[in-house]
Structures are given as C-alpha cells and as structure tokens.
Amino acid sequence: MEALRSVFVVAPPSIGAHLSKPICNLSFTKKTSNLTRIPKSKLTNFNAISPSVSTQPEAETETGNLDQQDENFDWFSHWYALMPVCDLDKRAPYGMKVLGLDVVVWWDMHGNAWKVFDDRCPHRLAPLSQGRIDQWGRLQCVYHGWCFGGSGDCKLIPQAPRDGPAVHCSSKACVGVYPSTMQNGIVWFWPSTNPKYKDILTKKKPPYVPELDDPSFIGTSMFVRDIPYGYEVLVENLVDPSHVAYSHKGIMTYSPPPSVKLDQEGGAPIDMSMQKIDKNGFTTTEHQGREWSFVSPCLVKGSLTIKESPNNKKGKLVQKPARKHLLIFFCTPVSPGKSRLIVVGPRNYSTWIDPFLSRWMNHVMINLIVDSDMCLLRVQEEKLMEVGPSNWQKACFVPAKADTNVVAFRKWLKKYANGQINWGTKFNGSLLPTLPREQLMDRYWSHVVHCSSCNGVYKCLNIFKISLQVFSIASLAIMATTKSGMISIAGRNILAAASVLCFVGSKGLSHFIYKIFHFHDYNHAFK
C-alpha cells in the first residue's frame, strides 16, 4: 500500500517557477474517518450533480443555550482565531482587525493570560497597539501615557493631579475588553464587549482540534497570512480539491494520477458526497478516503486515515497504528475583500525530510501555494460582487460532484447568513480597488512581519548581505590605501577576488531575499 506523502521541499524561486514535477505530492488510499463529527441531522445525502441546490427545510441540531433554534447566523456570537501564540511577543502589544473590529492583543503578566482589548484609548482614541507594556506590566498608550490593567480599568492618568479627584476610576476611562482564551496554541476572542459575555467561555468554547495537542502528532507548527480577498472566497477555495492540479501546477498535487489522462495537469473526477449540513457547518466524504468538515464560522478540516498492513512477527500478525494526516485551516473575516488564514498540517508519522526542514522553510512553500492562485481569486471575487452574493447559484455552473464542498458552503452561507457576512454598521460590503500585482502578492507585510521564524531569518540574511557588502568595500579600500611593497601580488589578487565574490554574493543574496520574503510572481501560462 502506498503511504500518505506530504513533503514540503524548498527550492529557489528561479528554479521552482519552472518545475515540471510537483514539489508537494499528496497521494491517498483507503478510507477511514478521522474527523470529529458534529451530530448528524435528518438530511438525506446531497451530491453536487447540477447547479440547482436543494432548499428543502432541514432539521437543526441541538446547539445549546446560545444557539437556539434560530435560522439566522449571528457572526458576532462566535469565537474567532486571532494569532498563533508562537508569533506573539509578550513584550509588546499586537494590533489586528477582525469582523471590522480593531483589537489589540497583549500579555497581562498579572493575570498570566493573553488579553484582547478594543484598540483605542478612551482619552483621544489613539491606537493602543502602537503603545508599550510598561515596567509594571500595564498596557500604556504612548500618546499621553494612560495605563490600563488586565480588566480594562485605567491605572494611571499622568496629567491628573494626585491630590485631585480620582478621575482614572471613572467608567469612561476604561477600555473595552473582549472575552479571550488560548486553545490549540492560538489566541481566540469573542467579538463583543458586552458584559453579559464575560463568562462566555463557560458556556461555549472555540472549536477544538485534539490532534494539535496530541504529542504523537508532528507538523503542528502554524502558518499565518493576511489574504487580500474575502472570507467567502477563502473558504470556498480551501474546500475545493479539484483546483489543485491546475492552480498549483508544478507545486503540489492532490490526487493520484488518473488511469485515463485527460490533460497534462492530471485532472480527474472526484466522487464526493454530502453527509450532513446544518447551521453548525457541514461534512463531506470522498471515495478515496478523504473527509472534509466545515465548522462555522472559521474552521475547515480535511482528514485522511490510512490503515497499515499488519506485520508478521514471530508468527503473529501485529497491526500497525493507522497513519493520520490532517489539513487544518482557521479562516478569519477581517473586512470586505480581506481575511486572515492560519494553516497547520498535523500527522502522526514522519518522513525522511522532516529533520532537514525548519519552520521558515515550510512557510516558503506555503507562501508559494497561496500566491499561485491569489490574483485569480481576487478577480473572481470582484466578478462575484458584480452579480451579487445572492445570485451565486445562477451565475456559477457547478455540475460535477467535485464541486460538492463548494456548493455545500454556498448553500450554508445562503440559508443561514443571507449569502454573505453581516458586518453590522462597519462596512457596506463594497471592495477596495485592486492593488498592483506586486502589492497584492506582497509577502513581507502580510506574513513575514507577523511570523517570528521568517522575520528572524529575514533579519539574519539582511545582516549577512550587509556584511558581504562591507567586506567587499573594505577589501577594495585596503588595496587602494596600502603601499605596493606591503602586500604581495598574490595577496592583492586574493583581496580582489574576495571583493568580487562578496559583491556578487551580496547581489545574489539580495535577489533571494526579495523572492522569498517580498514578492514571487506566478505566471500560469508558463507552467
């Protein structure tokens, strides 16, 4: 039996752009579920075999006190993933936007927890994310020095007289606090500062992925990137397996080569079937053994389990543990035309290349995958906005079973969320103008500055590049200022060669840094 293979191999961009064979190959066999199932509804199986989508009434599953038997999906009554803890610095606040809300994440040393505040000082609305953590562990606004504790209370107003009224105790001096927690190595928050949600964690928890906390699983390091297209398109793309052979050609494959090759990319039918769909999301299965689930609003989970053949040891058959591989995506809506993606791929087996791959190398590969269909998805989103979210089923023709996941997500979105995210009063839903290609696919501001691993390597490579340039110039200076008799001809030749090599090396390293950490174009016509 062929084992599951999921190997990230990093190649220089100049080479990777012309690869004829995929870098990342996922081949699968046999079917065993590894997904945590949501309670099954009374729906019959649904297959994407025509553009029409069933709209028959569906039985709601029981979801607790918070999610009563209500058809409308409340986007502001769910947990959202903010950032992996490994990429947060306890010494500094970190600002971000979720559902149109500006929030700041910071470490409360007294509460020994990550806290999420409204990112504006009550004094003059300056962003607290631009502030600092002072020597007493308080969040300080650097505009006028106001300081706040972990519960949002104001601890200090430097401008207030010490012998005057305790104005810092006023409720108007407090910062809005969002419920937050850490789970699976990620900081989560509940997008409401209403006091009635203060203890929401005791009633409703974020979606849990047990494999991320299982020590028998490796590959649990996370990747995060800001995406320049919306949440709806992001989720739709992640649950669509049939685009991999075409959009990511030369980078990765999804299915084994078909018995009858229809084209050079190796596209083939994918037999998928719907198992369940309700307000909490949906689950689907494939004949090749994969299983998908969408847990509303932000978790997409792909799962594969491969049973190993038993070994014959001393006349006894010993069953090997099944190999399990998952693809976990946490999708966070930011604003119209913007979203945030956290990716992790845990598995309970190792491959030969694992010891040679560091976290930043895996991120280089994932960035290449994300970039390869970024521009076409942004244009697709603009066209979808032109026809209107409610007209998706009329505008798109999805006759194949391979589109089951996409149809299921759009069906869920239409039935429970009116076809789109409810941004409240923050936005009207219109998209910002499309950025130039180099800005749209920029890696530095969308990933590198947020990633502790990539940012560290980026700084080290830049220091090395500058060192090469300094050595090159210093070698020339020594040759120019030293008298002819003090250095032999051989010594001068060595200095000249070293100067040239260092200069060429710095130029090559500069090109490498730009391709890996800033911008790497992807032209589908030449793949």
PDB file of N, CA and C in Angstrom, residues 235-282:
ATOM      1  N   VAL A 235     -12.763  30.483   2.077  1.00  0.00           N
ATOM      2  CA  VAL A 235     -13.296  29.186   2.493  1.00  0.00           C
ATOM      3  C   VAL A 235     -13.678  28.352   1.274  1.00  0.00           C
ATOM      4  N   GLU A 236     -14.319  28.978   0.306  1.00  0.00           N
ATOM      5  CA  GLU A 236     -14.730  28.274  -0.909  1.00  0.00           C
ATOM      6  C   GLU A 236     -13.526  27.654  -1.612  1.00  0.00           C
ATOM      7  N   ASN A 237     -12.408  28.379  -1.635  1.00  0.00           N
ATOM      8  CA  ASN A 237     -11.207  27.875  -2.296  1.00  0.00           C
ATOM      9  C   ASN A 237     -10.559  26.739  -1.516  1.00  0.00           C
ATOM     10  N   LEU A 238     -10.547  26.836  -0.192  1.00  0.00           N
ATOM     11  CA  LEU A 238      -9.901  25.815   0.629  1.00  0.00           C
ATOM     12  C   LEU A 238     -10.618  24.470   0.586  1.00  0.00           C
ATOM     13  N   VAL A 239     -11.931  24.488   0.416  1.00  0.00           N
ATOM     14  CA  VAL A 239     -12.679  23.225   0.391  1.00  0.00           C
ATOM     15  C   VAL A 239     -12.815  22.661  -1.010  1.00  0.00           C
ATOM     16  N   ASP A 240     -12.158  23.278  -1.995  1.00  0.00           N
ATOM     17  CA  ASP A 240     -12.260  22.854  -3.393  1.00  0.00           C
ATOM     18  C   ASP A 240     -11.013  22.063  -3.793  1.00  0.00           C
ATOM     19  N   PRO A 241     -11.054  20.729  -3.775  1.00  0.00           N
ATOM     20  CA  PRO A 241      -9.851  19.942  -4.098  1.00  0.00           C
ATOM     21  C   PRO A 241      -9.512  19.899  -5.582  1.00  0.00           C
ATOM     22  N   SER A 242     -10.490  20.099  -6.448  1.00  0.00           N
ATOM     23  CA  SER A 242     -10.250  19.896  -7.877  1.00  0.00           C
ATOM     24  C   SER A 242      -9.449  21.027  -8.527  1.00  0.00           C
ATOM     25  N   HIS A 243      -9.246  22.145  -7.836  1.00  0.00           N
ATOM     26  CA  HIS A 243      -8.480  23.233  -8.439  1.00  0.00           C
ATOM     27  C   HIS A 243      -6.969  23.048  -8.259  1.00  0.00           C
ATOM     28  N   VAL A 244      -6.570  22.119  -7.390  1.00  0.00           N
ATOM     29  CA  VAL A 244      -5.157  21.996  -7.018  1.00  0.00           C
ATOM     30  C   VAL A 244      -4.278  21.681  -8.218  1.00  0.00           C
ATOM     31  N   ALA A 245      -4.680  20.730  -9.051  1.00  0.00           N
ATOM     32  CA  ALA A 245      -3.847  20.312 -10.180  1.00  0.00           C
ATOM     33  C   ALA A 245      -3.618  21.436 -11.179  1.00  0.00           C
ATOM     34  N   TYR A 246      -4.509  22.425 -11.200  1.00  0.00           N
ATOM     35  CA  TYR A 246      -4.424  23.486 -12.205  1.00  0.00           C
ATOM     36  C   TYR A 246      -3.876  24.793 -11.617  1.00  0.00           C
ATOM     37  N   SER A 247      -4.435  25.232 -10.509  1.00  0.00           N
ATOM     38  CA  SER A 247      -3.993  26.497  -9.915  1.00  0.00           C
ATOM     39  C   SER A 247      -2.604  26.386  -9.295  1.00  0.00           C
ATOM     40  N   HIS A 248      -2.243  25.187  -8.819  1.00  0.00           N
ATOM     41  CA  HIS A 248      -0.958  24.996  -8.150  1.00  0.00           C
ATOM     42  C   HIS A 248      -0.061  24.042  -8.947  1.00  0.00           C
ATOM     43  N   LYS A 249      -0.177  24.091 -10.254  1.00  0.00           N
ATOM     44  CA  LYS A 249       0.613  23.214 -11.117  1.00  0.00           C
ATOM     45  C   LYS A 249       2.113  23.431 -10.887  1.00  0.00           C
ATOM     46  N   GLY A 250       2.846  22.335 -10.775  1.00  0.00           N
ATOM     47  CA  GLY A 250       4.270  22.407 -10.537  1.00  0.00           C
ATOM     48  C   GLY A 250       4.646  22.600  -9.091  1.00  0.00           C
ATOM     49  N   ILE A 251       3.648  22.767  -8.217  1.00  0.00           N
ATOM     50  CA  ILE A 251       3.926  22.988  -6.799  1.00  0.00           C
ATOM     51  C   ILE A 251       3.435  21.816  -5.964  1.00  0.00           C
ATOM     52  N   MET A 252       2.201  21.385  -6.212  1.00  0.00           N
ATOM     53  CA  MET A 252       1.632  20.299  -5.423  1.00  0.00           C
ATOM     54  C   MET A 252       0.584  19.570  -6.239  1.00  0.00           C
ATOM     55  N   THR A 253       0.282  18.340  -5.837  1.00  0.00           N
ATOM     56  CA  THR A 253      -0.807  17.572  -6.412  1.00  0.00           C
ATOM     57  C   THR A 253      -1.726  17.133  -5.287  1.00  0.00           C
ATOM     58  N   TYR A 254      -2.930  16.722  -5.654  1.00  0.00           N
ATOM     59  CA  TYR A 254      -3.906  16.311  -4.640  1.00  0.00           C
ATOM     60  C   TYR A 254      -4.294  14.851  -4.786  1.00  0.00           C
ATOM     61  N   SER A 255      -4.448  14.381  -6.028  1.00  0.00           N
ATOM     62  CA  SER A 255      -4.932  13.024  -6.260  1.00  0.00           C
ATOM     63  C   SER A 255      -3.874  12.200  -6.970  1.00  0.00           C
ATOM     64  N   PRO A 256      -3.972  10.872  -6.864  1.00  0.00           N
ATOM     65  CA  PRO A 256      -3.095  10.014  -7.648  1.00  0.00           C
ATOM     66  C   PRO A 256      -3.350  10.233  -9.143  1.00  0.00           C
ATOM     67  N   PRO A 257      -2.374   9.953 -10.019  1.00  0.00           N
ATOM     68  CA  PRO A 257      -2.601  10.107 -11.458  1.00  0.00           C
ATOM     69  C   PRO A 257      -3.778   9.258 -11.918  1.00  0.00           C
ATOM     70  N   PRO A 258      -4.683   9.819 -12.715  1.00  0.00           N
ATOM     71  CA  PRO A 258      -5.845   9.053 -13.178  1.00  0.00           C
ATOM     72  C   PRO A 258      -5.429   7.952 -14.144  1.00  0.00           C
ATOM     73  N   SER A 259      -6.250   6.909 -14.219  1.00  0.00           N
ATOM     74  CA  SER A 259      -5.946   5.811 -15.138  1.00  0.00           C
ATOM     75  C   SER A 259      -6.020   6.268 -16.587  1.00  0.00           C
ATOM     76  N   VAL A 260      -6.937   7.170 -16.858  1.00  0.00           N
ATOM     77  CA  VAL A 260      -7.045   7.767 -18.190  1.00  0.00           C
ATOM     78  C   VAL A 260      -6.695   9.242 -18.066  1.00  0.00           C
ATOM     79  N   LYS A 261      -5.568   9.629 -18.642  1.00  0.00           N
ATOM     80  CA  LYS A 261      -5.105  11.001 -18.503  1.00  0.00           C
ATOM     81  C   LYS A 261      -5.828  11.884 -19.512  1.00  0.00           C
ATOM     82  N   LEU A 262      -6.592  12.859 -18.985  1.00  0.00           N
ATOM     83  CA  LEU A 262      -7.374  13.742 -19.837  1.00  0.00           C
ATOM     84  C   LEU A 262      -6.583  14.963 -20.272  1.00  0.00           C
ATOM     85  N   ASP A 263      -5.615  15.398 -19.478  1.00  0.00           N
ATOM     86  CA  ASP A 263      -4.800  16.560 -19.807  1.00  0.00           C
ATOM     87  C   ASP A 263      -3.461  16.434 -19.092  1.00  0.00           C
ATOM     88  N   GLN A 264      -2.546  17.348 -19.374  1.00  0.00           N
ATOM     89  CA  GLN A 264      -1.209  17.253 -18.796  1.00  0.00           C
ATOM     90  C   GLN A 264      -1.189  17.521 -17.298  1.00  0.00           C
ATOM     91  N   GLU A 265      -2.198  18.224 -16.773  1.00  0.00           N
ATOM     92  CA  GLU A 265      -2.253  18.501 -15.337  1.00  0.00           C
ATOM     93  C   GLU A 265      -2.702  17.301 -14.520  1.00  0.00           C
ATOM     94  N   GLY A 266      -3.382  16.355 -15.162  1.00  0.00           N
ATOM     95  CA  GLY A 266      -3.830  15.166 -14.443  1.00  0.00           C
ATOM     96  C   GLY A 266      -5.135  15.341 -13.714  1.00  0.00           C
ATOM     97  N   GLY A 267      -5.982  16.248 -14.169  1.00  0.00           N
ATOM     98  CA  GLY A 267      -7.291  16.409 -13.548  1.00  0.00           C
ATOM     99  C   GLY A 267      -8.157  15.177 -13.741  1.00  0.00           C
ATOM    100  N   ALA A 268      -9.026  14.922 -12.777  1.00  0.00           N
ATOM    101  CA  ALA A 268      -9.869  13.729 -12.824  1.00  0.00           C
ATOM    102  C   ALA A 268     -11.131  13.973 -12.016  1.00  0.00           C
ATOM    103  N   PRO A 269     -12.194  13.185 -12.263  1.00  0.00           N
ATOM    104  CA  PRO A 269     -13.407  13.305 -11.448  1.00  0.00           C
ATOM    105  C   PRO A 269     -13.119  12.978  -9.985  1.00  0.00           C
ATOM    106  N   ILE A 270     -13.806  13.661  -9.100  1.00  0.00           N
ATOM    107  CA  ILE A 270     -13.694  13.400  -7.664  1.00  0.00           C
ATOM    108  C   ILE A 270     -15.089  13.078  -7.150  1.00  0.00           C
ATOM    109  N   ASP A 271     -15.253  11.859  -6.697  1.00  0.00           N
ATOM    110  CA  ASP A 271     -16.566  11.404  -6.231  1.00  0.00           C
ATOM    111  C   ASP A 271     -16.757  11.831  -4.785  1.00  0.00           C
ATOM    112  N   MET A 272     -17.559  12.864  -4.579  1.00  0.00           N
ATOM    113  CA  MET A 272     -17.806  13.391  -3.246  1.00  0.00           C
ATOM    114  C   MET A 272     -19.289  13.297  -2.916  1.00  0.00           C
ATOM    115  N   SER A 273     -19.596  13.164  -1.656  1.00  0.00           N
ATOM    116  CA  SER A 273     -20.993  13.110  -1.224  1.00  0.00           C
ATOM    117  C   SER A 273     -21.170  13.852   0.088  1.00  0.00           C
ATOM    118  N   MET A 274     -22.304  14.516   0.206  1.00  0.00           N
ATOM    119  CA  MET A 274     -22.634  15.255   1.416  1.00  0.00           C
ATOM    120  C   MET A 274     -23.153  14.308   2.487  1.00  0.00           C
ATOM    121  N   GLN A 275     -22.633  14.458   3.703  1.00  0.00           N
ATOM    122  CA  GLN A 275     -23.084  13.640   4.820  1.00  0.00           C
ATOM    123  C   GLN A 275     -24.030  14.399   5.741  1.00  0.00           C
ATOM    124  N   LYS A 276     -23.743  15.687   5.948  1.00  0.00           N
ATOM    125  CA  LYS A 276     -24.553  16.471   6.870  1.00  0.00           C
ATOM    126  C   LYS A 276     -24.350  17.946   6.586  1.00  0.00           C
ATOM    127  N   ILE A 277     -25.399  18.723   6.731  1.00  0.00           N
ATOM    128  CA  ILE A 277     -25.279  20.175   6.657  1.00  0.00           C
ATOM    129  C   ILE A 277     -26.335  20.797   7.568  1.00  0.00           C
ATOM    130  N   ASP A 278     -25.907  21.714   8.392  1.00  0.00           N
ATOM    131  CA  ASP A 278     -26.826  22.447   9.255  1.00  0.00           C
ATOM    132  C   ASP A 278     -26.183  23.769   9.627  1.00  0.00           C
ATOM    133  N   LYS A 279     -26.748  24.451  10.583  1.00  0.00           N
ATOM    134  CA  LYS A 279     -26.257  25.769  10.957  1.00  0.00           C
ATOM    135  C   LYS A 279     -24.817  25.738  11.459  1.00  0.00           C
ATOM    136  N   ASN A 280     -24.391  24.599  11.996  1.00  0.00           N
ATOM    137  CA  ASN A 280     -23.044  24.479  12.539  1.00  0.00           C
ATOM    138  C   ASN A 280     -21.991  24.160  11.485  1.00  0.00           C
ATOM    139  N   GLY A 281     -22.419  23.920  10.240  1.00  0.00           N
ATOM    140  CA  GLY A 281     -21.474  23.627   9.178  1.00  0.00           C
ATOM    141  C   GLY A 281     -21.892  22.414   8.378  1.00  0.00           C
ATOM    142  N   PHE A 282     -20.911  21.713   7.809  1.00  0.00           N
ATOM    143  CA  PHE A 282     -21.228  20.534   7.006  1.00  0.00           C
ATOM    144  C   PHE A 282     -20.039  19.574   7.018  1.00  0.00           C
TER     145      PHE A 282
END
